[in-house]
Amino acid sequence: MTQDADVIVVGAGLAGLVATYELTRAGKRVLVVDQENEANLGGQAFWSLGGIFLVNSPEQRRMGIKDSYDLALQDWSGSAGFDRDDQDRWPRQWAQAYVQFAAGEKRAYMHDLGMRFMPTVGWAERGRGTALDHGNSVPRFHISWGTGPEVVRIFAEPVMAAAKRGLVSFRHRHQVDEVITSDGAAVGVRGTVLAPSTESRGVKSNRDRAGEFELRAQAVVVTSGGIGGNQELVRKNWPVDRLGRMPQNMICGVPAHVDGRMLEITENAGGHIVNRDRMWHYTEGIVNWDPVWPDHGIRIIPGPSSLWLDAEGKRLPTPLFPGFDTLGTLKHILGTGHDHTWFILTQSIIEKEFALSGSEQNPDMTGKDLKLLLGRVGKGAPGPVDSFMRYGEDFVVRDDLRALVDGMNAIGSGPTLDYAQVEREVLARDRELDNTYSKDLQLMAVRNARSYLADKVTRVARPHKLLDPAHGPLIAVRLHLLTRKTLGGLETNLDSQVMRSDGTAFDGLYAAGEVAGFGGGGMHGYNALEGTFLGGCIFSGRAAGRALARDLG
């Protein structure tokens, strides 16, 4: 049968674009198949803040950060907690290879394509409090100048240029239902042509059937993303034994098209899925007042100063501070029997410490607008944060604590907060600020953060009492659990070739990005260090493209 291309790439997200870019560099003909319309080129990566995990970068060195491959691998290993001899065989190798990439050619690879980074480096996932456990020992979160759209652009532009040369063609609104195999090898895909959609990027599109298709090639690369937009699959794979009960209420951090369909489809063809129960969901979600997709939630990327209370007004235990241990905090929250928590903070804290994840929530960096960016150091919260304070259903702003608690109860979706309990937590925390030293580990962490110049200047507020009117008004934020990433997936070798359950490689079938657990079927293990999701799409897509460019006739 006549081949439609050398390679079929299923999914037009970041991993698919990277694989296509590498293939076209070698002169291969690529057919990109995607169930969404052309407005969604770049997939979920477009919506991201553009955080990139780099090790011993020039940006780090300029900030006085001493990082190394050994330190990063120590942090990665402590966070991953690999403990499955069979399912973690390839993820262990991917983890080591990825950290080498992050400490080596990753920055140059992106820089040569036009990527530039913010001069300051963020400190994400600060960890559980010991050197060998989960968390980043140093700041490694490099924000792309231009955020997610720029990460997409540096690969999309050469891909579109290759399309003009006839090397790339797109089949939008083509939903793959089956991977075609012949003599044990993947040779194509077939599926449903969906009715046209003119919806804007991220908006849920129709699934109306308009026809069928079948396409053939020497190889198929699956880059279709994870399960974060499909709460049914999230519930099916939820690790009750490790995280506790499945929450009743979660808002959605990704568009509806992040549906995980290709996992089962690829498994039905003979691909092996590992670490299904490993996933990454955030605890600091807020309902988007201006939603794009169903149940659209935004994650607050918090600094370390906000007082974190559970649904009953009790302070979260050490070391579950804002920005420290995502899954440890998630497990604790679920153990309370409720699905929401609260931040209590001040105007001074929100002005300096609140950032919102997402390209659309950061118009200054996304638009590369220096004048707008400099406005962040002035008085007042950043514009998008201020909009949530004004219009978001999860924000309460009051001048005194009693009025604040009354407002929290007015919007609360759980137990009524007892004012005396909340007051007790706030006063106890504030008393610890009468001296420059303290037994309060969160306040110690705040002071430690401010010893890093970038945090002191741009990210972490000067320690102060919450009830100090000079720093008011008081603010409370109701926090929801927010679906996001899939950490397990299709098992792949270091060429991104899909493995079968018997440990052999699946001829002609490759997978990259989130559908492959960002590489190997779960290179993050149980936890992520942040800035590693986009990088995982780039690394695994690059591996698939280069392997096929090398091996195809």
XYZ file of C-alpha atoms in Angstrom:
553
model
C 0.000 0.000 0.000
C 1.226 3.513 -0.802
C 2.649 5.363 2.204
C 1.291 8.811 3.004
C 4.522 9.879 4.716
C 7.703 8.499 6.217
C 6.363 9.086 9.735
C 2.944 9.827 11.200
C 2.977 11.965 14.347
C -0.215 11.714 16.402
C -0.604 14.990 18.277
C 0.367 18.548 17.362
C 1.564 19.528 20.835
C 5.115 20.389 21.861
C 6.511 16.830 21.800
C 4.979 16.258 18.373
C 6.441 19.489 17.028
C 9.902 18.646 18.365
C 9.820 15.163 16.847
C 8.628 16.640 13.551
C 11.345 19.287 13.631
C 14.061 16.672 14.092
C 12.639 14.470 11.336
C 12.452 17.305 8.834
C 16.039 18.269 9.570
C 16.883 14.843 8.155
C 14.637 15.375 5.138
C 11.901 12.967 6.265
C 8.273 13.475 5.246
C 5.971 13.839 8.252
C 2.188 13.746 8.553
C 0.890 15.356 11.757
C -2.562 14.116 12.817
C -4.511 15.930 15.531
C -8.123 15.832 16.747
C -8.266 19.601 17.289
C -8.202 22.431 14.767
C -5.147 24.392 13.673
C -5.730 27.027 16.375
C -4.487 24.482 18.949
C -1.008 23.989 17.475
C 1.376 23.527 20.391
C -1.253 21.950 22.632
C -0.999 22.392 26.374
C 2.506 23.870 26.168
C 1.033 27.084 24.744
C -0.878 27.691 27.980
C 2.131 27.159 30.238
C 4.282 29.688 32.053
C 7.217 28.312 30.074
C 9.254 27.075 33.030
C 12.372 25.130 32.069
C 14.518 23.027 34.417
C 18.193 23.821 33.809
C 21.261 22.868 35.829
C 24.370 25.060 36.254
C 23.085 27.590 33.734
C 24.577 31.038 33.113
C 21.446 32.517 34.707
C 22.063 30.500 37.864
C 25.726 31.418 38.016
C 24.923 35.117 37.623
C 22.578 34.810 40.609
C 25.332 33.183 42.689
C 23.708 29.729 42.592
C 26.130 26.813 42.757
C 24.470 23.908 40.980
C 25.815 20.709 39.470
C 24.775 17.496 37.772
C 25.485 15.564 40.981
C 23.311 17.854 43.107
C 20.499 17.823 40.551
C 20.605 14.023 40.246
C 20.533 13.757 44.050
C 17.418 15.929 44.123
C 15.805 14.083 41.212
C 16.459 10.667 42.743
C 15.177 11.728 46.153
C 12.034 13.138 44.569
C 11.410 10.260 42.171
C 11.668 7.541 44.809
C 11.985 4.835 42.171
C 11.013 1.552 43.850
C 9.622 -0.718 41.123
C 12.164 -3.068 39.595
C 10.077 -3.768 36.509
C 8.149 -0.565 35.823
C 11.018 1.752 36.756
C 13.642 0.072 34.583
C 13.429 2.615 31.748
C 12.270 5.583 33.863
C 15.487 5.360 35.918
C 17.565 5.542 32.749
C 15.462 8.374 31.371
C 15.860 10.327 34.614
C 19.635 10.125 34.497
C 19.728 10.978 30.807
C 17.371 13.918 31.303
C 19.372 15.429 34.158
C 22.487 15.098 31.972
C 20.593 16.912 29.210
C 19.483 19.670 31.616
C 23.064 20.083 32.852
C 24.505 19.888 29.345
C 23.173 20.756 25.912
C 19.533 21.550 26.731
C 19.989 25.296 27.092
C 22.160 25.579 23.976
C 19.673 23.480 22.005
C 16.865 25.890 22.832
C 19.046 29.008 22.670
C 20.160 28.174 19.135
C 16.494 28.078 18.126
C 15.950 31.560 19.539
C 14.925 30.939 23.146
C 15.909 33.461 25.794
C 15.281 33.233 29.537
C 14.392 35.653 32.302
C 17.543 36.708 34.220
C 16.163 35.578 37.576
C 15.721 31.890 38.392
C 12.703 30.657 40.357
C 12.852 28.239 43.261
C 10.030 25.716 42.808
C 9.226 22.629 44.909
C 11.491 23.510 47.820
C 10.903 20.092 49.305
C 10.355 18.141 52.490
C 13.241 19.469 54.525
C 16.149 17.041 54.131
C 18.943 16.889 51.567
C 18.153 13.402 50.279
C 14.377 13.773 50.141
C 12.061 15.465 47.633
C 12.737 18.982 46.460
C 15.100 21.352 44.691
C 18.175 22.211 46.754
C 18.637 25.371 44.673
C 16.550 27.465 42.266
C 16.325 25.836 38.800
C 13.039 27.171 37.353
C 13.999 29.233 34.292
C 11.065 31.173 32.823
C 11.133 31.478 29.056
C 11.023 35.062 27.808
C 7.732 34.788 25.959
C 6.433 31.950 28.200
C 4.724 28.912 26.688
C 3.894 30.466 23.295
C 7.578 31.177 22.765
C 8.545 27.593 23.626
C 6.029 26.475 21.005
C 7.198 29.077 18.469
C 10.837 28.034 18.332
C 9.771 24.593 17.092
C 6.591 25.521 15.217
C 8.315 28.028 12.941
C 10.852 25.579 11.465
C 8.105 22.962 11.186
C 5.891 25.359 9.236
C 8.855 26.284 7.057
C 9.334 22.576 6.359
C 5.634 22.370 5.474
C 6.176 25.025 2.801
C 8.932 22.807 1.389
C 6.504 19.898 1.232
C 8.027 17.877 4.088
C 5.165 18.329 6.569
C 1.411 18.122 6.158
C -1.303 18.397 8.794
C -4.562 16.523 9.249
C -6.484 18.558 11.794
C -9.817 17.273 13.135
C -8.617 13.713 12.596
C -9.212 11.593 15.697
C -7.147 8.411 15.792
C -9.082 5.331 16.913
C -6.574 2.611 16.066
C -2.868 2.057 15.462
C -2.533 -0.172 12.409
C 0.008 -3.000 12.670
C 1.396 -5.461 10.150
C 3.766 -8.350 10.975
C 4.194 -6.942 14.481
C 5.115 -3.424 13.394
C 3.162 -0.151 13.464
C 2.443 0.939 9.901
C -0.260 3.581 10.250
C -3.394 4.854 11.937
C -7.087 4.903 11.205
C -9.886 6.819 12.791
C -12.675 9.372 12.586
C -12.743 12.626 10.679
C -14.458 15.093 12.992
C -16.776 17.846 11.854
C -15.053 21.213 11.329
C -14.524 23.397 14.382
C -13.905 27.125 14.436
C -13.503 27.273 18.205
C -10.692 29.343 19.660
C -7.652 27.699 21.208
C -8.500 25.608 24.247
C -12.269 25.829 23.867
C -13.990 22.436 23.924
C -14.771 21.324 20.387
C -17.405 19.008 18.978
C -16.909 15.275 18.461
C -19.400 15.002 15.603
C -18.476 12.331 13.095
C -17.934 13.514 9.503
C -16.128 10.538 7.971
C -13.296 8.028 8.341
C -9.621 7.978 7.425
C -6.692 5.614 7.139
C -3.071 6.723 6.809
C 0.131 4.716 6.317
C 3.806 5.330 7.071
C 7.022 3.575 8.047
C 6.519 4.554 11.694
C 4.062 6.174 14.099
C 4.970 8.562 16.927
C 2.290 9.027 19.601
C 2.506 12.465 21.254
C -1.094 12.911 22.363
C -0.665 14.158 25.942
C -1.937 12.919 29.283
C -5.223 12.442 31.115
C -5.604 15.710 33.052
C -8.672 16.842 31.113
C -10.473 13.536 31.640
C -11.624 13.281 35.238
C -13.027 9.809 34.615
C -9.533 8.527 33.802
C -8.036 10.481 36.692
C -10.478 8.745 39.034
C -9.840 5.346 37.460
C -6.076 5.624 38.010
C -6.170 7.446 41.362
C -3.611 5.970 43.843
C -5.874 5.528 46.867
C -3.242 3.475 48.685
C -0.694 6.273 48.428
C -2.616 9.564 48.353
C -5.880 8.564 49.993
C -9.421 8.977 48.762
C -10.159 10.425 45.359
C -11.356 14.015 45.854
C -15.004 14.706 45.095
C -14.286 18.088 43.590
C -11.381 19.033 41.347
C -11.127 21.873 38.886
C -9.353 21.341 35.586
C -5.929 22.742 34.809
C -5.850 21.597 31.174
C -8.243 21.751 28.200
C -10.812 19.024 27.576
C -8.832 17.629 24.646
C -6.176 16.366 27.095
C -8.260 13.220 27.307
C -5.801 10.307 27.419
C -7.534 8.418 24.585
C -4.327 7.344 22.897
C -3.086 5.495 25.965
C -5.724 2.781 25.673
C -5.571 2.830 21.868
C -1.812 2.266 21.910
C -2.152 -0.380 24.596
C -4.713 -2.202 22.462
C -2.145 -2.276 19.667
C 0.360 -3.964 21.984
C 2.130 -1.078 23.701
C 2.947 -1.393 27.395
C 1.736 1.134 29.981
C 3.563 1.466 33.299
C 3.096 3.536 36.451
C -0.545 4.383 35.710
C -1.057 5.515 39.303
C 1.583 8.228 39.210
C 0.143 11.668 38.586
C 0.705 15.300 39.483
C -2.101 17.554 40.668
C -1.849 20.941 42.326
C -3.275 22.075 45.639
C -3.398 25.832 45.004
C -6.063 26.023 42.299
C -8.549 28.853 41.892
C -11.603 28.984 39.643
C -10.900 31.060 36.558
C -13.303 34.008 36.507
C -12.856 34.180 32.713
C -12.770 30.491 31.694
C -11.676 29.034 28.359
C -12.378 25.325 28.901
C -14.824 23.469 31.199
C -14.107 23.805 34.950
C -11.108 25.953 34.050
C -8.771 26.390 36.986
C -5.599 28.441 37.412
C -2.769 27.532 39.727
C -1.320 30.086 42.095
C 2.467 29.806 42.150
C 2.914 31.049 45.695
C 5.793 32.474 47.605
C 6.374 30.939 51.047
C 4.692 33.469 53.365
C 0.933 32.825 53.260
C -0.615 31.113 56.281
C -2.113 27.852 55.010
C -5.201 26.585 56.805
C -7.288 23.500 56.137
C -11.053 23.624 55.639
C -11.561 23.657 59.430
C -9.147 26.517 60.045
C -6.204 24.439 61.294
C -2.728 25.251 60.076
C -1.160 22.698 57.762
C 1.707 20.824 59.449
C 5.418 21.244 58.840
C 6.846 21.199 56.188
C 3.688 21.700 54.126
C 4.307 25.336 53.315
C 3.316 27.099 50.082
C 5.571 25.970 47.251
C 7.334 23.148 49.102
C 5.830 19.677 48.642
C 2.909 19.398 46.261
C 1.944 15.746 46.651
C 2.706 15.638 50.362
C 0.302 18.550 50.775
C -2.278 16.864 48.540
C -2.195 13.711 50.648
C -2.627 15.692 53.858
C -5.540 17.687 52.476
C -7.371 14.549 51.398
C -6.815 13.114 54.854
C -8.788 15.984 56.379
C -11.926 14.770 54.636
C -12.291 17.991 52.649
C -11.169 19.074 49.189
C -10.361 22.734 49.776
C -8.003 24.801 51.925
C -7.346 28.496 52.582
C -4.488 30.951 52.293
C -4.550 33.919 54.648
C -2.214 36.718 53.654
C -1.853 40.477 53.327
C -1.742 42.988 50.513
C 2.043 43.153 50.922
C 2.320 39.403 50.430
C 0.030 39.198 47.424
C 1.816 42.056 45.684
C 5.160 40.303 45.854
C 4.461 36.606 46.173
C 1.472 35.731 44.004
C 2.147 34.588 40.475
C -0.418 32.821 38.330
C 0.547 29.898 36.171
C -0.246 30.263 32.508
C 0.838 32.315 29.533
C -2.443 34.235 29.428
C -2.054 35.234 33.097
C 1.359 36.804 32.471
C 0.883 39.242 29.557
C 4.124 41.080 30.330
C 6.400 38.067 29.929
C 4.263 36.439 27.237
C 4.231 39.640 25.198
C 7.909 40.374 25.952
C 6.859 43.770 27.273
C 9.669 45.163 29.439
C 7.718 48.248 30.489
C 4.806 46.116 31.686
C 7.207 43.711 33.388
C 8.832 46.520 35.373
C 5.394 47.386 36.711
C 5.603 44.278 38.892
C 8.067 45.971 41.221
C 5.718 48.906 41.797
C 2.839 49.259 44.199
C -0.151 47.007 43.717
C -0.702 43.427 42.700
C 0.051 42.394 39.096
C -2.906 43.086 36.795
C -4.105 39.482 36.397
C -3.855 38.890 40.166
C -5.769 42.105 40.818
C -8.477 40.912 38.423
C -8.883 37.715 40.425
C -9.090 39.760 43.624
C -11.910 41.779 42.047
C -13.823 39.129 40.134
C -12.647 35.709 41.324
C -15.116 33.720 43.381
C -12.369 32.396 45.682
C -11.033 35.725 47.013
C -12.109 37.583 50.149
C -10.608 40.998 50.970
C -11.379 42.668 54.313
C -9.842 45.158 56.730
C -10.032 43.024 59.891
C -9.852 39.359 60.750
C -13.430 38.896 61.950
C -14.815 40.379 58.760
C -12.416 38.199 56.795
C -13.609 34.989 58.481
C -17.228 36.051 57.940
C -16.436 36.495 54.263
C -14.709 33.106 54.104
C -17.789 31.483 55.579
C -20.013 33.311 53.113
C -18.252 31.705 50.134
C -17.226 28.474 51.863
C -18.163 25.121 50.428
C -17.372 23.097 53.531
C -17.524 23.397 57.311
C -18.177 26.754 58.934
C -14.927 28.237 60.153
C -14.714 29.050 63.839
C -13.392 32.564 64.273
C -11.616 31.699 67.521
C -9.719 28.863 65.811
C -8.568 31.039 62.906
C -7.647 33.879 65.276
C -5.589 31.460 67.391
C -3.543 30.384 64.357
C -3.005 33.924 63.125
C -2.005 35.334 66.525
C 0.346 32.442 67.252
C 2.093 32.946 63.932
C 2.318 36.708 64.467
C 3.837 36.364 67.953
C 6.767 34.503 66.424
C 7.719 37.719 64.608
C 8.530 39.653 67.791
C 12.103 38.368 67.406
C 14.324 37.925 64.358
C 14.649 34.246 65.274
C 11.850 31.752 65.799
C 10.855 28.134 66.321
C 8.336 28.517 63.483
C 9.817 26.593 60.560
C 7.761 28.452 57.984
C 9.167 31.779 59.120
C 12.636 30.213 59.044
C 11.935 29.152 55.479
C 10.863 32.674 54.561
C 14.097 34.103 55.909
C 16.079 31.402 54.136
C 14.323 32.280 50.885
C 15.203 35.943 51.314
C 18.877 35.004 51.575
C 18.589 34.279 47.824
C 18.825 37.688 46.143
C 16.190 37.093 43.460
C 13.641 35.991 46.047
C 14.416 38.933 48.295
C 14.048 41.485 45.523
C 11.211 40.071 43.426
C 9.492 37.116 45.072
C 9.364 36.967 48.885
C 7.833 39.672 51.072
C 9.639 41.012 54.102
C 8.389 39.094 57.175
C 5.604 40.955 58.928
C 2.581 40.289 61.093
C -0.589 39.431 59.245
C -2.557 41.722 61.534
C -0.266 44.701 60.981
C -2.585 47.274 59.343
C 0.389 48.801 57.513
C 0.463 45.685 55.330
C -3.292 45.334 54.883
C -5.928 44.702 53.887
C -6.220 41.052 54.856
C -6.883 38.571 52.067
C -8.197 35.007 52.126
C -8.089 32.701 49.123
C -10.057 29.472 48.876
C -7.862 26.863 47.201
C -9.145 23.947 45.138
C -7.415 20.789 43.960
C -6.433 21.155 40.317
C -5.819 18.369 37.799
C -2.688 18.682 35.719
C -0.075 16.090 34.693
C 0.300 12.369 34.043
C 3.584 10.993 35.405
C 3.176 7.433 34.104
C 2.434 6.243 30.586
C 3.704 4.279 27.642
C 6.966 2.533 28.447
C 9.730 3.608 26.067
C 13.439 2.969 25.634
C 15.936 5.806 25.303
C 15.055 6.171 21.614
C 11.424 6.811 22.633
C 10.453 3.492 21.065
C 7.408 1.942 22.716
C 8.042 -1.307 24.595
C 5.845 -4.376 24.683
C 4.891 -6.101 27.931
C 7.500 -8.808 27.279
C 10.289 -6.216 27.308
C 10.870 -6.109 23.550
C 10.732 -2.975 21.444
C 7.631 -2.379 19.311
C 8.816 -1.979 15.715
C 7.693 1.254 14.148
C 5.943 2.629 17.242
C 7.298 5.536 19.278
C 5.893 7.791 22.004
C 6.990 11.114 23.449
C 5.815 13.732 25.887
C 3.193 13.268 28.564
C 1.693 10.130 26.989
C 5.049 8.466 27.745
C 5.294 9.919 31.247
C 7.571 12.497 29.548
C 9.940 9.643 28.797
C 10.285 5.973 29.639
C 6.821 5.711 31.114
C 7.560 7.862 34.133
C 10.952 9.557 34.381
C 9.726 11.771 37.245
C 8.916 8.813 39.476
C 6.453 9.844 42.165
C 7.236 13.579 42.226
C 8.286 16.383 39.944
C 10.799 19.162 40.475
C 8.896 21.586 38.179
C 10.152 23.080 34.958
C 10.516 19.474 33.855
C 7.288 18.985 31.910
C 8.073 21.131 28.869
C 11.643 19.906 29.034
C 10.444 16.318 29.086
C 8.371 16.933 25.947
C 11.410 18.446 24.250
C 13.816 15.703 25.337
C 11.586 12.754 24.469
C 10.318 14.291 21.218
C 13.904 14.987 20.233
C 14.886 11.393 21.014
C 12.066 9.992 18.877
C 12.797 12.277 15.952
C 16.519 11.661 15.979
C 16.161 7.877 16.334
C 13.792 7.690 13.376
C 15.905 10.066 11.302
C 18.834 7.748 11.952
C 17.071 4.426 11.373
C 14.515 4.978 8.614
C 15.445 4.151 5.074
